[in-house]
Coordinates of C-alpha atoms and ligand atoms in Angstrom, one line a residue:
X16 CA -143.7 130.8 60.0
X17 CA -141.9 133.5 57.3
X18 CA -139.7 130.9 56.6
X19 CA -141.6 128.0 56.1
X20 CA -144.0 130.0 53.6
X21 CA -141.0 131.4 52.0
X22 CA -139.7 127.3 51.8
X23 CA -143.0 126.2 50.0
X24 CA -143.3 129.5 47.7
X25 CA -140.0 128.3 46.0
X26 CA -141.1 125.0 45.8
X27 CA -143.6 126.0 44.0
X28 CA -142.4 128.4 41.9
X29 CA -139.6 125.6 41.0
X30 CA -142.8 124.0 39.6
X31 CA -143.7 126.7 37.5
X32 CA -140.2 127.8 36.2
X33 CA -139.5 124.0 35.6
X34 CA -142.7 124.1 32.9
X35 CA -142.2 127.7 31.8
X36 CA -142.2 127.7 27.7
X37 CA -142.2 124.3 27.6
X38 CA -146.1 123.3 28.0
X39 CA -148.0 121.4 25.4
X40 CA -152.1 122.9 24.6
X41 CA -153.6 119.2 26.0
X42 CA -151.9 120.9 29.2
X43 CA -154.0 123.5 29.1
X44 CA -157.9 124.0 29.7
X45 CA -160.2 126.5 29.3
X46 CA -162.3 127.2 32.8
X47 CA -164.8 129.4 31.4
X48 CA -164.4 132.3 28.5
X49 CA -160.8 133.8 28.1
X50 CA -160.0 131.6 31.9
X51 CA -157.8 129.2 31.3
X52 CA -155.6 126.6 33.9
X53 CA -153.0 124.7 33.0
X54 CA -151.4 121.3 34.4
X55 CA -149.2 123.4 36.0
X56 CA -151.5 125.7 38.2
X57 CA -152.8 122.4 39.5
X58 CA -149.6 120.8 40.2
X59 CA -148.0 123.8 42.0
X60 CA -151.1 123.9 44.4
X61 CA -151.4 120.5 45.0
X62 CA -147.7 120.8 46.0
X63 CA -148.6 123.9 48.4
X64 CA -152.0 121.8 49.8
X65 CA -149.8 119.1 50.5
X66 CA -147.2 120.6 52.0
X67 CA -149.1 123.3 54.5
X68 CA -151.7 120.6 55.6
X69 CA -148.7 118.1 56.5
X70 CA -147.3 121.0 58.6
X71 CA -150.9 122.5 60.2
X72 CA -153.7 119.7 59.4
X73 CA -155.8 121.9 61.5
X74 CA -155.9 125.0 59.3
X75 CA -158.4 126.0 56.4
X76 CA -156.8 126.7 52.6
X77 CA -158.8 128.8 49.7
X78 CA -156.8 128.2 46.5
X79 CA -157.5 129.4 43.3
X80 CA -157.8 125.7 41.3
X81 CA -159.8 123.7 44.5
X82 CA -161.8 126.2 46.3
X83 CA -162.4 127.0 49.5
X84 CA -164.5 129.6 51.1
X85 CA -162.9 132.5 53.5
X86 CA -164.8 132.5 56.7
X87 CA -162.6 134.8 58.4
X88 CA -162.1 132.5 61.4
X89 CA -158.7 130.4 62.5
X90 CA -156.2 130.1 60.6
X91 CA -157.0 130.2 56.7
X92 CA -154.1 130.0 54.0
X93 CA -155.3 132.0 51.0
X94 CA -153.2 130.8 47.1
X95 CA -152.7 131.4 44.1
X96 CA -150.5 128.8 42.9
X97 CA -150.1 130.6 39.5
X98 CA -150.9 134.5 39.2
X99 CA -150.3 135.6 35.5
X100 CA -151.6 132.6 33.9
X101 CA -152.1 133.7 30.8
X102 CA -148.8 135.2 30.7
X103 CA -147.0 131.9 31.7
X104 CA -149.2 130.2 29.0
X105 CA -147.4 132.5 26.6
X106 CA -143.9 132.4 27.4
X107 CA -144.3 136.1 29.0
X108 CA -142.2 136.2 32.2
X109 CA -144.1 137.7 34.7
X110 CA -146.0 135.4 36.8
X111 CA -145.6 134.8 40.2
X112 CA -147.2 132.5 43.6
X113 CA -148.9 134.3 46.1
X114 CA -149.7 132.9 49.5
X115 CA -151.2 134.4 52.4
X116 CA -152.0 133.6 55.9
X117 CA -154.9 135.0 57.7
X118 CA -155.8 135.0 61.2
X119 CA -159.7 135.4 62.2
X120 CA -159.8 137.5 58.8
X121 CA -156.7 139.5 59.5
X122 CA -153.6 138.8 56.9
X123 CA -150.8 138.2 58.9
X124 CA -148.7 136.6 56.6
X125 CA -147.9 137.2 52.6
X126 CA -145.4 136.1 50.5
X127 CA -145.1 136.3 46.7
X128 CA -142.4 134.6 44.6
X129 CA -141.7 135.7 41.2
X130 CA -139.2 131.9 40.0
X131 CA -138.0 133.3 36.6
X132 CA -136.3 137.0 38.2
X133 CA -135.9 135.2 41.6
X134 CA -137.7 137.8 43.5
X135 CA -139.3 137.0 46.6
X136 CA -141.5 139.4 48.1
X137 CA -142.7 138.7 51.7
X138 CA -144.4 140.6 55.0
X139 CA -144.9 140.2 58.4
X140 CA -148.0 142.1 59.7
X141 CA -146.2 145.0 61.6
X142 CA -142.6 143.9 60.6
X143 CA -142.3 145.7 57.1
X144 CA -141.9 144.3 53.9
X145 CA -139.3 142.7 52.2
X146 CA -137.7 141.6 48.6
X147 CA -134.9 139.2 48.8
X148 CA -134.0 140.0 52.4
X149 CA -134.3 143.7 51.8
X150 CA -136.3 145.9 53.1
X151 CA -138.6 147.8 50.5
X152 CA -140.7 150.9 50.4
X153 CA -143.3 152.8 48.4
X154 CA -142.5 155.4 45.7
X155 CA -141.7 159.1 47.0
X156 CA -143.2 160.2 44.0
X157 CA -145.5 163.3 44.7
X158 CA -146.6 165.1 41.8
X159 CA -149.5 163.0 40.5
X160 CA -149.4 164.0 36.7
X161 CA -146.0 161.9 36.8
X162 CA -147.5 159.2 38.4
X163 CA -146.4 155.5 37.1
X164 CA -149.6 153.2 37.7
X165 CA -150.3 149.9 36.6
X166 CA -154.0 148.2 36.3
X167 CA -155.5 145.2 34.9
X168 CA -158.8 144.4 32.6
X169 CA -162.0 143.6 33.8
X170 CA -161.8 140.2 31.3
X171 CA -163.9 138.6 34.0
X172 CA -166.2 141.6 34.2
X173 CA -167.3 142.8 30.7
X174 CA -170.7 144.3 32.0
X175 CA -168.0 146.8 33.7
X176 CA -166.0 147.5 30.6
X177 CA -167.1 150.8 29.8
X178 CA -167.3 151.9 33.3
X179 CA -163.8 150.4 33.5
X180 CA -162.8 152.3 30.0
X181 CA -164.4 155.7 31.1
X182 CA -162.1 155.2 34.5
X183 CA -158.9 154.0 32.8
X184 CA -159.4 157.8 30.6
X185 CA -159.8 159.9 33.5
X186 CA -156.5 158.4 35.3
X187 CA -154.6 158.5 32.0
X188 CA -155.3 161.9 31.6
X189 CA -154.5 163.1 35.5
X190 CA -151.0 160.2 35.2
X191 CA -147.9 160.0 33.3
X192 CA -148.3 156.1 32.5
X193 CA -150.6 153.2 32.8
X194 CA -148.9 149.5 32.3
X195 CA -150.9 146.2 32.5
X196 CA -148.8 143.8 33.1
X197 CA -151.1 140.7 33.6
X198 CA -150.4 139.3 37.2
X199 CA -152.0 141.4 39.8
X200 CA -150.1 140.0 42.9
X201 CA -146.8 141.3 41.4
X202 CA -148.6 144.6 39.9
X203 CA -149.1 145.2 44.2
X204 CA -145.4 143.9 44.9
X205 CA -144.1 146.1 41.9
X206 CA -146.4 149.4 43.7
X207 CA -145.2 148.1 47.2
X208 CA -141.3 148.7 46.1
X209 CA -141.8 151.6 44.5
X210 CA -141.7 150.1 40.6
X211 CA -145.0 152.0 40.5
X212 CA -146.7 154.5 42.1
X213 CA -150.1 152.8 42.5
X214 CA -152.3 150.0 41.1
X215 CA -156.1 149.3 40.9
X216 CA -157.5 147.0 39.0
X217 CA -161.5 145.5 39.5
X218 CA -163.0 142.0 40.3
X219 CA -160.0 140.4 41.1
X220 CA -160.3 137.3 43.5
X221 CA -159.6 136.7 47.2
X222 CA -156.1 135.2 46.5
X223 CA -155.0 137.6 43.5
X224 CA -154.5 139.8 46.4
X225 CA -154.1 139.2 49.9
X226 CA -150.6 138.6 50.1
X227 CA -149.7 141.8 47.7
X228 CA -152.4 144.4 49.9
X229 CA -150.5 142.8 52.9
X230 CA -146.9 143.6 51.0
X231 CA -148.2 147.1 49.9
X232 CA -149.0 148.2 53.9
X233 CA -146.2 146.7 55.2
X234 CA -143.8 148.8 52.8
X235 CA -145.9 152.0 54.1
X236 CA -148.2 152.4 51.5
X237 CA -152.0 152.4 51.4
X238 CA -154.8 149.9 50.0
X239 CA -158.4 150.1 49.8
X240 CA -161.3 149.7 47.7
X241 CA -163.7 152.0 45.4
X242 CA -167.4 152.3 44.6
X243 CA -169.9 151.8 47.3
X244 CA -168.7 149.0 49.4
X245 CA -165.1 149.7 49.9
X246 CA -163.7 146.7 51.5
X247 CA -161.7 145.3 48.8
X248 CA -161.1 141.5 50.3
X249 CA -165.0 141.1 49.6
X250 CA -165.8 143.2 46.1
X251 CA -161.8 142.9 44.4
X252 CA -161.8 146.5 43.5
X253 CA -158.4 147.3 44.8
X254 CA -156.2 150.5 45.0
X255 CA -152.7 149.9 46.6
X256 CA -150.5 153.2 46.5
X257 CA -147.5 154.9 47.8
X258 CA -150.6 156.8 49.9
X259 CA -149.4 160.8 49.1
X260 CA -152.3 160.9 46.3
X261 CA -154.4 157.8 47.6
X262 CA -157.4 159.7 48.2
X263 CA -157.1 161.8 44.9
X264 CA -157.0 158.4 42.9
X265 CA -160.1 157.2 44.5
X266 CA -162.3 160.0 44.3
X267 CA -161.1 159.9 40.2
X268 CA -162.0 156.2 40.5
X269 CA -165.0 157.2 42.3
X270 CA -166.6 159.4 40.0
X271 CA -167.0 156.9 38.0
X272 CA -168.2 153.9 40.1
X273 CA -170.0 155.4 43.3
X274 CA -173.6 154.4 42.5
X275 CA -172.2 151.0 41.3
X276 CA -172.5 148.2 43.9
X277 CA -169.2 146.5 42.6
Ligands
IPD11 C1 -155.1 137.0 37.0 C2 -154.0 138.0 37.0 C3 -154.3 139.2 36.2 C4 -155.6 139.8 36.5 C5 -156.7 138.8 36.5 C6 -156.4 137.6 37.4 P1 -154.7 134.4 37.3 O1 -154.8 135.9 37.8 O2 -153.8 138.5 38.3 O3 -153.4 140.2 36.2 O4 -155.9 140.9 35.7 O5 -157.9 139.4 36.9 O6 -157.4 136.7 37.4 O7 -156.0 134.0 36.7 O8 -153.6 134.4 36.2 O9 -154.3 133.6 38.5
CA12 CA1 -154.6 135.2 40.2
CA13 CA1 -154.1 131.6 39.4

């Protein structure tokens, strides 16, 4: 199964590294404000549709560009064709294709391929986790003031961005640096080998992040979510860490967004 997911993650990042800086704006469309798709997005998961329902016509896929609703039941392929959209729209290399592969709601299966610094990121629930054949693991880093983190903006969330301000100031000030690096499937494959010491990032979608929280686990760290309801596949308020200071990092996140129902 590794194999075969690996097999259609490069096809589809040859898709994507095949267009990369060389995309015209009729290619590109505006889903709602500051959400944009491209041609590209809905090539590459046409390509993984096509290609997983010739192989297991029986199984269920959620993708980013055609829907699909996770019902925690069978087998259900979760994509992202295209994370880091806007970055690929820009000619800013860091963009990647995440798929995962759940079993009655349990990820068993992620793989993330990153076409432009060939780095594919993959996990096997209970197997570990892997880039390019090697076997990665969290950070060691336990001091948190010299913490690395990365995060993302709530662009799809603005009613949050002050809550989301007010909690980006209290890490900054407890953590030696904050990057946002806009793809938040390889912000959790960066954290997962060690790159950085945690992310978190809010109102991200199903398939921004089963395959990294999967990844992140795998290489021994922790993920989970914040505020009141704290299961992250439903609300897509993430932390994934190297786990020494995860508690610390949601209890800062927490005084912040505790009453909120996220
Ligand atoms: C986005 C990226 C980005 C995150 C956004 C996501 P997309 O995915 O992961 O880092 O901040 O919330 O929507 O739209 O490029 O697939
Ligand atoms: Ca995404
Ligand atoms: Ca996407």
């Amino acid at each position: 199964m590794i194999e075969f997911i690996e097999e259609i993650a490069f096809e589809a990042g040859r898709i994507l590294s095949a267009h990369f800086r060389n995309i015209k704006s009729s290619d590109i469309k505006e889903k709602s404000k500051n959400e944009y798709v491209t041609m590209v997005d809905i090539k590459a998961e046409k390509l993984l549709r096509r290609r997983i329902q010739e192989k297991f016509p029986t199984h269920t896929i959620i993708g980013e560009e055609e829907g699909g609703i996770f019902n925690k039941h069978g087998f259900e392929w979760i994509i992202d064709p295209l994370d880091g959209t806007h970055n690929f729209m820009h000619g800013f290399p860091m963009f990647c294709v995440s798929i995962a592969l759940a079993e009655d709601g349990i990820i068993k299966y992620g793989v993330i391929y990153d076409p432009i610094h060939e780095e594919m990121f993959k996990a096997e629930k209970g197997q570990g986790a892997f880039l390019n054949k090697k076997k990665i693991s969290i950070s060691k880093t336990n001091d948190l003031s010299r913490f690395f983190l990365a995060t993302g903006y709530p662009f799809r969330a603005k009613p949050y961005l002050e809550l989301y301000l007010e909690a980006f100031k209290n890490l900054f000030l407890k953590t030696a640096g904050m990057r946002r690096a806009g793809s938040a499937a390889l912000d959790l494959c960066y954290t997962a080998c060690g790159r950085f010491d945690a992310f978190w990032e809010m109102k991200l979608k199903i398939w921004d992040i089963a395959a990294g929280a999967l990844i992140i686990e795998e290489a021994g760290g922790k993920v989970s979510g914040f505020g009141k309801n704290k299961n992250f596949m439903e609300t897509g308020c993430i932390i994934g860490s190297n786990g020494i200071f995860h508690e610390e990092l949601q209890n800062i996140l927490e005084t912040t967004f505790i009453e909120i129902d996220l």
